[in-house]
Amino acid sequence: MKDLVDKIAALEKISKQLEPSVKDRNDLNREAQMFANSFLENLESYSAYNSQPPKFETLSLQKMPKTFSELLVAFNSEVVLKGIKPASGKHLGYVPGGGIYTAAIADFLAGVTNEYAGMYYASPGAVTIENELLNWMKDIFGFPSSAVGNLTSGGSIANLIALTAARDKYKIKNEKITKSVIYVSPQVHHCIHKALRIIGLEDIQIRFLELDENYKIITSNLIKYIEKDVLNNLNPFMVIASAGTTDTGAVDPLLEIGNIAKQHNLWYHVDGAYGGFFMLLAQKKHLFKGIHMADSLVVDPHKGLFLPYGLGAVLVKDKEAVFHSHHYTANYMQDAKGDLQINPSDVSPELTKHFRGLRLWLPLQLHGLKPFIASLEEKILLTTYFRNNLKQLGFALGPEPDLTVSYFWYPSKKVNQNEFNQKLLAFIHAHGDVFLSSTKINDRFVIRMAILSVRTKKKTIDSAVEMIAFCLKQTNEYFSTLS
Ligand SMILES: *Cc1c(COP(=O)(O)O)cnc(C)c1O
């Protein structure tokens, strides 16, 4: 016994190192705070993109502990200063959000208190906050209070949960899989295809719908496809619309598609990961008419509400459909019976889950909704401003966007246009001041702009225009020396 107690005492001496003293905590906090302040103060002067790879040796795990200051230096040089800078307002590629500071404070508090947000029984307060946020979203999108939802790590997992519910509601399994049909836009986000494979629907039939000149689903074709599939003894199952496509920012005609879905008894899923929260703008509401008809809806607060990465959301009207795959009772969870609210763990593959609701709840409570709405409207106007400037530089533009994603290309007459624009983008990436990504639209290589970072301001767009004008000159020179 004495031996045992001595051993425990010896181990405690070492394991205690994981629990810093008040003084140590103060020191750590101070250093982290200084780092965060310096990062944010200097953010604007950083390039939005640096293509250099990190030094592996600097990041590899070392046998001997290092000091926090040493690690911050390595973190800064090899992580923060390399790659794309998502916190920067000059990130106009993919779908940026920026990351508001008060959400980071919430993450800190969620980490320190380590609330268990998977079940009401464990943290009724945390689960109440998460459900309150979901209720708020139900209100925005016109979902009934009986709908269930989940705060996920992002839009991909949110889409996965929605599609699983659709599968279970319509019992798409066994020989039914290959006969069932899903209707999507060719512009649907690729996470939908991933989700279908993950949930065992890889062999389902996918109909790609024709799009109009604004890259929106043509609904008359949808009806034709459904009727033809019924005639061929197939099983029309689900239609997926996008409330803001990633490539072109288009919002599909949600009301018309909703009506067709109801008429033909299809599950109606809307992916609003990029565009959903633009519904908060009075002048954009009309685009989202009919979104309330969806059986399931995905939005991404780490895009449209400017949070740091790590928060998506899904709403599903049919609770039983969601519970079919996710609700589980195990013996070791018998104490959790009789919970007063829906448990997040019954709506998601996750059991133990980070208390990610706090990172949305705190900013909403601290700032109110107004600055979020103003910021969304600002992004819409900046998109127009950017496009106007590009036009003056001689660029060709994609169609007037519904929201804040658009694209452009230089209609070079001397050289193959795709080649010219690829070279132009290479110069833009090498320049690095403002980050833009590219995509292919109807085989045309185009440069894409996605304006959704909370830190993108008018002066950001001015620098982007300046950079593009400079790179355009470089590209012209490059091709003229070739010829
Ligand atoms: C970003 C995006 C997704 C994927 O969401 P993640 O948060 O990146 O997992 C899905 N659909 C659309 C339309 C998106 O823009």
XYZ file of C-alpha atoms and ligand atoms in Angstrom:
498
model
C 0.000 0.000 0.000
C 2.785 2.415 0.945
C 4.456 1.608 -2.316
C 1.293 2.411 -4.239
C 0.795 5.757 -2.478
C 4.422 6.719 -3.124
C 4.092 5.911 -6.802
C 0.916 7.996 -7.094
C 2.651 10.909 -5.356
C 5.586 10.679 -7.746
C 3.298 10.661 -10.769
C 1.246 13.549 -9.454
C 4.356 15.671 -9.327
C 4.830 15.176 -13.048
C 1.193 15.223 -14.166
C 0.660 18.511 -12.307
C 2.724 20.173 -14.992
C -0.401 20.076 -17.169
C -2.092 22.483 -14.772
C -0.394 25.899 -14.916
C -0.490 28.115 -11.820
C -2.327 31.446 -11.769
C 0.959 33.176 -12.506
C 1.747 30.840 -15.376
C -1.749 31.311 -16.778
C -1.376 35.059 -16.610
C 1.932 34.824 -18.449
C 0.490 32.541 -21.119
C -2.570 34.745 -21.563
C -0.433 37.847 -21.823
C 1.781 36.348 -24.491
C -1.202 35.009 -26.443
C -2.893 38.378 -26.140
C 0.185 40.204 -27.378
C 0.470 37.809 -30.265
C -3.207 38.235 -31.202
C -2.954 42.016 -31.023
C 0.169 42.141 -33.119
C -1.395 39.752 -35.650
C -4.544 41.837 -35.983
C -2.693 45.154 -36.066
C -0.378 43.939 -38.839
C -2.919 41.859 -40.728
C -3.527 44.451 -43.399
C 0.157 44.701 -44.246
C 0.467 40.927 -44.755
C 0.042 39.413 -48.205
C -3.142 37.425 -48.488
C -1.206 34.595 -50.099
C 2.280 33.146 -49.756
C 2.977 30.031 -51.787
C 6.129 29.050 -49.868
C 5.828 25.700 -48.052
C 6.450 25.664 -44.284
C 9.765 24.409 -42.908
C 9.004 20.917 -41.728
C 11.770 20.831 -39.095
C 10.380 23.916 -37.397
C 6.958 22.315 -37.006
C 7.951 18.741 -36.195
C 7.359 17.451 -32.679
C 10.412 17.750 -30.474
C 11.436 15.521 -27.565
C 12.171 18.451 -25.259
C 9.419 20.901 -24.296
C 9.809 24.366 -25.731
C 8.769 27.711 -24.320
C 5.572 29.360 -25.421
C 7.528 32.277 -26.896
C 9.645 29.928 -29.009
C 6.530 28.145 -30.226
C 4.784 31.400 -31.077
C 7.745 32.404 -33.220
C 7.552 29.093 -35.109
C 3.762 29.343 -35.368
C 4.027 32.815 -36.804
C 6.726 32.139 -39.379
C 5.583 28.706 -40.563
C 1.798 28.750 -40.114
C 0.534 32.309 -40.039
C 2.801 33.716 -42.746
C 2.382 30.788 -45.179
C -0.497 29.834 -47.452
C -3.744 31.777 -47.717
C -4.613 34.125 -44.885
C -8.287 33.453 -44.101
C -8.444 36.181 -41.455
C -7.385 38.794 -43.998
C -9.894 41.027 -45.728
C -7.737 40.565 -48.824
C -8.838 36.934 -49.078
C -11.308 37.043 -51.962
C -10.963 33.409 -53.037
C -13.139 30.366 -52.287
C -15.677 31.535 -49.697
C -13.972 33.610 -46.989
C -15.537 34.766 -43.726
C -12.728 36.482 -41.881
C -13.358 35.403 -38.311
C -14.635 37.876 -35.747
C -12.643 38.287 -32.574
C -15.449 37.840 -30.063
C -16.071 34.345 -31.438
C -12.454 33.490 -30.595
C -13.045 34.679 -27.025
C -16.075 32.385 -26.886
C -13.933 29.455 -28.062
C -11.499 30.230 -25.269
C -14.270 30.141 -22.669
C -15.787 26.993 -24.149
C -12.361 25.357 -23.973
C -11.613 26.406 -20.405
C -15.002 25.355 -19.019
C -15.102 22.324 -21.344
C -18.900 22.187 -21.307
C -20.266 18.962 -22.742
C -22.586 20.140 -25.483
C -23.715 16.707 -26.647
C -26.508 16.190 -24.142
C -28.927 18.309 -22.157
C -28.378 16.201 -19.062
C -24.679 17.048 -19.012
C -24.921 20.757 -19.779
C -28.497 22.006 -19.900
C -27.167 25.543 -20.323
C -24.920 24.774 -23.293
C -27.608 22.730 -25.029
C -30.185 25.463 -24.357
C -27.867 27.979 -26.048
C -27.345 25.697 -29.054
C -31.062 25.026 -29.424
C -31.815 28.720 -29.004
C -29.504 29.490 -31.943
C -31.218 26.821 -34.030
C -34.616 28.277 -33.097
C -33.368 31.681 -34.212
C -32.393 30.174 -37.575
C -35.775 28.406 -37.879
C -37.370 31.830 -37.465
C -35.183 33.446 -40.127
C -35.865 30.747 -42.710
C -39.520 30.146 -41.879
C -39.076 26.646 -40.494
C -41.630 25.398 -37.924
C -40.526 25.210 -34.287
C -40.977 21.426 -34.463
C -38.007 21.177 -36.845
C -34.756 19.853 -35.409
C -31.270 21.048 -36.157
C -27.632 20.790 -35.312
C -24.603 23.033 -35.079
C -21.937 21.193 -37.015
C -18.287 21.776 -37.767
C -19.235 23.148 -41.191
C -21.465 22.901 -44.234
C -20.184 19.534 -45.424
C -21.216 17.678 -42.267
C -24.462 19.651 -42.170
C -25.247 18.485 -45.718
C -24.331 14.929 -44.729
C -26.853 14.979 -41.874
C -29.592 16.372 -44.140
C -29.004 13.813 -46.890
C -28.938 10.962 -44.373
C -32.338 12.077 -43.071
C -33.676 12.161 -46.640
C -32.347 8.656 -47.300
C -33.907 7.284 -44.108
C -37.264 8.995 -44.595
C -37.628 7.550 -48.119
C -35.985 4.247 -47.127
C -33.499 4.351 -49.978
C -31.629 1.093 -49.459
C -30.838 -2.220 -51.105
C -32.249 -2.563 -54.634
C -34.027 0.785 -54.290
C -30.720 2.658 -54.489
C -29.991 2.160 -58.180
C -33.585 2.993 -59.135
C -33.764 6.221 -57.153
C -33.024 9.580 -58.703
C -31.608 12.802 -57.322
C -31.947 16.065 -59.254
C -29.144 18.593 -58.867
C -27.552 21.531 -60.593
C -24.133 20.883 -62.143
C -23.132 23.792 -59.901
C -24.049 21.919 -56.715
C -21.231 21.899 -54.147
C -18.998 18.823 -54.332
C -19.637 17.987 -50.669
C -23.063 16.744 -51.814
C -21.369 14.107 -53.966
C -19.070 13.200 -51.106
C -22.032 12.878 -48.751
C -23.872 10.583 -51.188
C -20.881 8.251 -51.312
C -20.419 8.276 -47.560
C -24.048 7.376 -46.879
C -24.035 4.454 -49.306
C -25.825 6.179 -52.195
C -22.894 6.167 -54.603
C -24.908 4.137 -57.104
C -27.979 6.344 -57.038
C -28.918 8.069 -60.319
C -27.984 11.715 -60.502
C -29.712 13.978 -63.022
C -27.835 17.161 -63.755
C -30.343 19.865 -64.586
C -29.888 22.458 -67.300
C -29.118 25.985 -66.170
C -30.207 29.328 -67.542
C -27.805 32.134 -68.490
C -27.544 33.094 -64.816
C -26.593 29.536 -63.830
C -29.917 28.849 -62.141
C -31.856 25.604 -62.505
C -34.428 25.684 -65.331
C -37.482 24.291 -63.586
C -39.424 23.212 -66.690
C -36.647 20.728 -67.403
C -36.868 19.420 -63.866
C -40.530 18.527 -64.384
C -39.726 16.820 -67.688
C -37.006 14.715 -66.108
C -39.222 13.657 -63.215
C -42.071 12.633 -65.495
C -39.745 10.692 -67.747
C -38.168 8.910 -64.791
C -41.590 7.934 -63.439
C -42.505 6.516 -66.867
C -39.295 4.485 -66.798
C -40.205 2.954 -63.444
C -37.553 4.889 -61.613
C -38.008 6.459 -58.198
C -37.615 10.259 -58.159
C -36.389 10.849 -54.629
C -34.778 14.202 -53.913
C -34.127 17.580 -55.483
C -31.313 19.789 -54.249
C -31.274 23.533 -54.802
C -28.528 25.978 -53.911
C -29.146 29.270 -52.145
C -25.928 30.732 -53.515
C -23.705 28.446 -55.577
C -20.014 28.461 -54.760
C -18.837 29.134 -58.312
C -21.246 31.791 -59.498
C -23.215 32.828 -56.406
C -26.540 31.991 -58.064
C -29.666 31.383 -56.005
C -31.852 28.768 -57.689
C -35.600 29.509 -58.058
C -36.405 28.110 -54.631
C -40.169 28.603 -54.672
C -40.728 26.974 -58.054
C -38.499 24.048 -57.177
C -40.262 23.725 -53.823
C -43.635 23.527 -55.546
C -42.402 20.857 -57.936
C -40.908 18.886 -55.048
C -44.212 18.935 -53.138
C -46.214 18.043 -56.209
C -44.026 15.031 -56.935
C -43.420 14.052 -53.326
C -39.659 14.605 -53.445
C -37.446 15.441 -50.488
C -36.450 19.084 -50.961
C -32.981 20.020 -49.777
C -31.557 23.535 -49.958
C -27.829 24.159 -49.584
C -27.448 27.721 -48.345
C -23.946 27.277 -46.934
C -22.635 30.267 -48.821
C -25.678 32.430 -49.415
C -28.272 31.576 -46.765
C -27.685 34.465 -44.392
C -28.155 37.055 -47.154
C -31.823 36.401 -46.431
C -31.300 38.826 -43.523
C -31.148 41.666 -46.075
C -34.555 43.136 -46.859
C -33.497 43.916 -50.445
C -32.385 40.306 -51.078
C -35.289 38.509 -49.377
C -37.156 38.011 -52.646
C -34.377 35.725 -53.900
C -35.053 33.296 -51.057
C -38.807 33.092 -51.502
C -39.828 29.480 -50.977
C -36.851 28.509 -48.817
C -39.318 27.679 -46.030
C -40.628 24.813 -48.170
C -37.372 22.898 -47.853
C -37.392 19.648 -45.913
C -33.818 20.346 -44.941
C -31.595 23.404 -45.098
C -27.892 24.036 -44.572
C -26.286 27.348 -43.678
C -22.717 28.158 -42.653
C -22.178 30.798 -39.947
C -18.435 30.528 -40.638
C -19.221 32.069 -44.004
C -22.279 34.327 -43.877
C -21.916 35.346 -40.225
C -18.141 35.874 -40.429
C -17.190 33.415 -37.675
C -13.816 31.695 -37.597
C -13.888 28.260 -39.253
C -15.804 25.622 -37.370
C -19.524 26.373 -37.486
C -22.143 25.121 -39.903
C -25.800 24.404 -39.248
C -28.511 22.104 -40.527
C -32.275 22.290 -40.044
C -34.544 19.338 -40.794
C -38.320 19.392 -40.503
C -38.854 15.675 -39.939
C -37.437 14.804 -36.537
C -38.042 11.057 -36.906
C -36.121 10.993 -40.182
C -33.068 12.461 -38.421
C -33.438 10.288 -35.346
C -33.517 7.113 -37.442
C -29.745 7.166 -37.909
C -28.555 9.370 -35.072
C -30.706 8.721 -32.010
C -29.290 5.990 -29.853
C -29.731 4.753 -26.327
C -26.879 2.924 -24.689
C -26.719 1.462 -21.201
C -23.947 3.781 -20.173
C -26.168 6.737 -21.066
C -29.185 5.648 -19.002
C -28.858 8.640 -16.651
C -29.645 10.995 -19.491
C -33.317 9.973 -19.776
C -36.050 12.561 -19.456
C -34.106 15.457 -20.967
C -36.211 18.558 -21.487
C -34.697 19.433 -24.861
C -33.505 17.744 -28.013
C -29.997 16.419 -27.475
C -27.458 17.495 -30.097
C -26.092 13.933 -30.045
C -29.455 12.669 -31.372
C -29.184 14.865 -34.471
C -25.558 14.276 -35.406
C -22.976 11.501 -35.748
C -21.075 13.223 -32.926
C -21.566 12.217 -29.312
C -19.028 14.291 -27.440
C -18.961 17.668 -29.041
C -17.207 20.952 -28.684
C -19.499 23.652 -27.312
C -19.436 25.477 -30.617
C -22.702 27.308 -30.063
C -20.966 29.762 -27.743
C -18.911 31.195 -30.633
C -22.118 32.373 -32.297
C -24.178 33.165 -29.205
C -21.598 35.476 -27.659
C -21.025 37.682 -30.745
C -24.760 37.910 -31.434
C -25.407 38.959 -27.834
C -22.487 41.377 -27.656
C -22.882 43.119 -31.008
C -26.553 42.611 -31.812
C -27.601 41.655 -35.327
C -27.258 45.106 -36.903
C -23.504 45.064 -37.654
C -23.853 41.602 -39.210
C -26.573 42.851 -41.535
C -24.611 46.018 -42.373
C -21.575 43.902 -43.159
C -23.560 41.649 -45.519
C -24.952 44.679 -47.324
C -21.484 46.224 -47.504
C -20.232 43.055 -49.275
C -23.015 43.287 -51.857
C -22.109 46.888 -52.677
C -18.383 46.110 -52.749
C -19.062 43.383 -55.309
C -20.735 45.930 -57.592
C -17.900 48.387 -56.968
C -15.282 45.747 -57.846
C -17.103 44.731 -61.019
C -17.455 48.360 -62.150
C -13.720 48.877 -61.718
C -12.834 45.695 -63.604
C -15.045 46.730 -66.477
C -13.116 49.979 -66.740
C -9.895 47.963 -66.998
C -11.363 46.156 -70.015
C -12.325 42.889 -68.337
C -15.316 40.810 -69.373
C -17.657 40.003 -66.492
C -19.901 37.084 -65.587
C -23.622 37.882 -65.253
C -24.823 40.319 -62.606
C -24.549 38.199 -59.445
C -27.384 37.664 -56.959
C -24.949 37.949 -54.079
C -21.186 38.454 -53.702
C -19.583 35.779 -55.858
C -18.784 36.695 -59.429
C -16.110 36.125 -62.036
C -14.228 37.886 -64.781
C -11.696 37.229 -67.509
C -9.610 39.289 -69.866
C -10.908 38.962 -73.437
C -7.462 38.926 -74.978
C -7.584 38.991 -78.766
C -3.962 38.085 -79.399
C -3.539 34.933 -77.353
C -5.775 31.985 -76.451
C -8.016 33.452 -73.730
C -7.709 30.583 -71.286
C -3.951 30.657 -71.582
C -3.902 34.413 -71.077
C -6.095 34.302 -67.983
C -4.190 31.384 -66.475
C -1.006 33.356 -66.825
C -2.697 36.416 -65.386
C -3.812 34.434 -62.335
C -0.279 33.067 -61.915
C 1.000 36.661 -61.802
C -1.755 37.542 -59.320
C -0.769 34.637 -57.066
C 2.903 35.520 -57.321
C 2.037 39.099 -56.394
C 0.007 37.782 -53.464
C -1.281 41.058 -52.061
C -4.925 40.122 -52.607
C -5.920 36.478 -53.034
C -8.277 35.422 -55.827
C -9.103 31.896 -56.972
C -10.201 30.630 -60.357
C -12.774 28.265 -61.779
C -14.003 26.919 -65.099
C -17.340 28.101 -66.440
C -18.400 26.388 -69.671
C -14.762 25.484 -70.336
C -13.725 29.071 -69.933
C -10.953 29.692 -67.409
C -12.181 32.580 -65.276
C -10.943 34.418 -62.223
C -13.380 34.356 -59.381
C -14.124 36.869 -56.666
C -15.881 35.964 -53.445
C -16.431 38.931 -51.185
C -17.547 37.728 -47.786
C -14.786 38.492 -45.339
C -15.852 40.802 -42.558
C -12.552 42.662 -43.062
C -12.972 43.312 -46.791
C -13.488 47.064 -47.133
C -13.524 49.579 -49.971
C -9.787 50.128 -49.705
C -9.258 46.351 -50.027
C -11.039 46.422 -53.364
C -8.991 49.449 -54.405
C -5.773 47.514 -53.750
C -7.174 44.498 -55.579
C -7.915 46.627 -58.641
C -4.453 48.170 -58.479
C -2.851 44.713 -58.229
C -4.914 43.335 -61.123
C -4.035 46.307 -63.347
C -0.358 45.729 -62.568
C -0.577 41.971 -63.258
C -2.519 42.592 -66.463
C 0.368 44.721 -67.678
C 2.815 41.952 -66.727
C 0.735 39.380 -68.611
C 0.544 41.548 -71.735
C 4.290 42.046 -71.613
C 4.878 38.335 -71.110
C 2.922 37.414 -74.227
C 4.323 40.218 -76.348
C 7.910 39.092 -75.642
C 6.880 35.568 -76.670
C 5.584 36.606 -80.053
C -18.691 26.066 -48.461
C -19.824 25.347 -49.005
C -20.117 24.035 -48.602
C -19.201 23.248 -47.700
O -19.179 23.785 -46.420
P -17.890 23.625 -45.471
O -18.241 24.509 -44.346
O -16.705 24.085 -46.260
O -17.797 22.193 -45.087
C -21.252 23.447 -49.096
N -22.064 24.096 -49.944
C -21.818 25.343 -50.370
C -22.759 26.014 -51.312
C -20.678 26.020 -49.915
O -20.423 27.263 -50.334
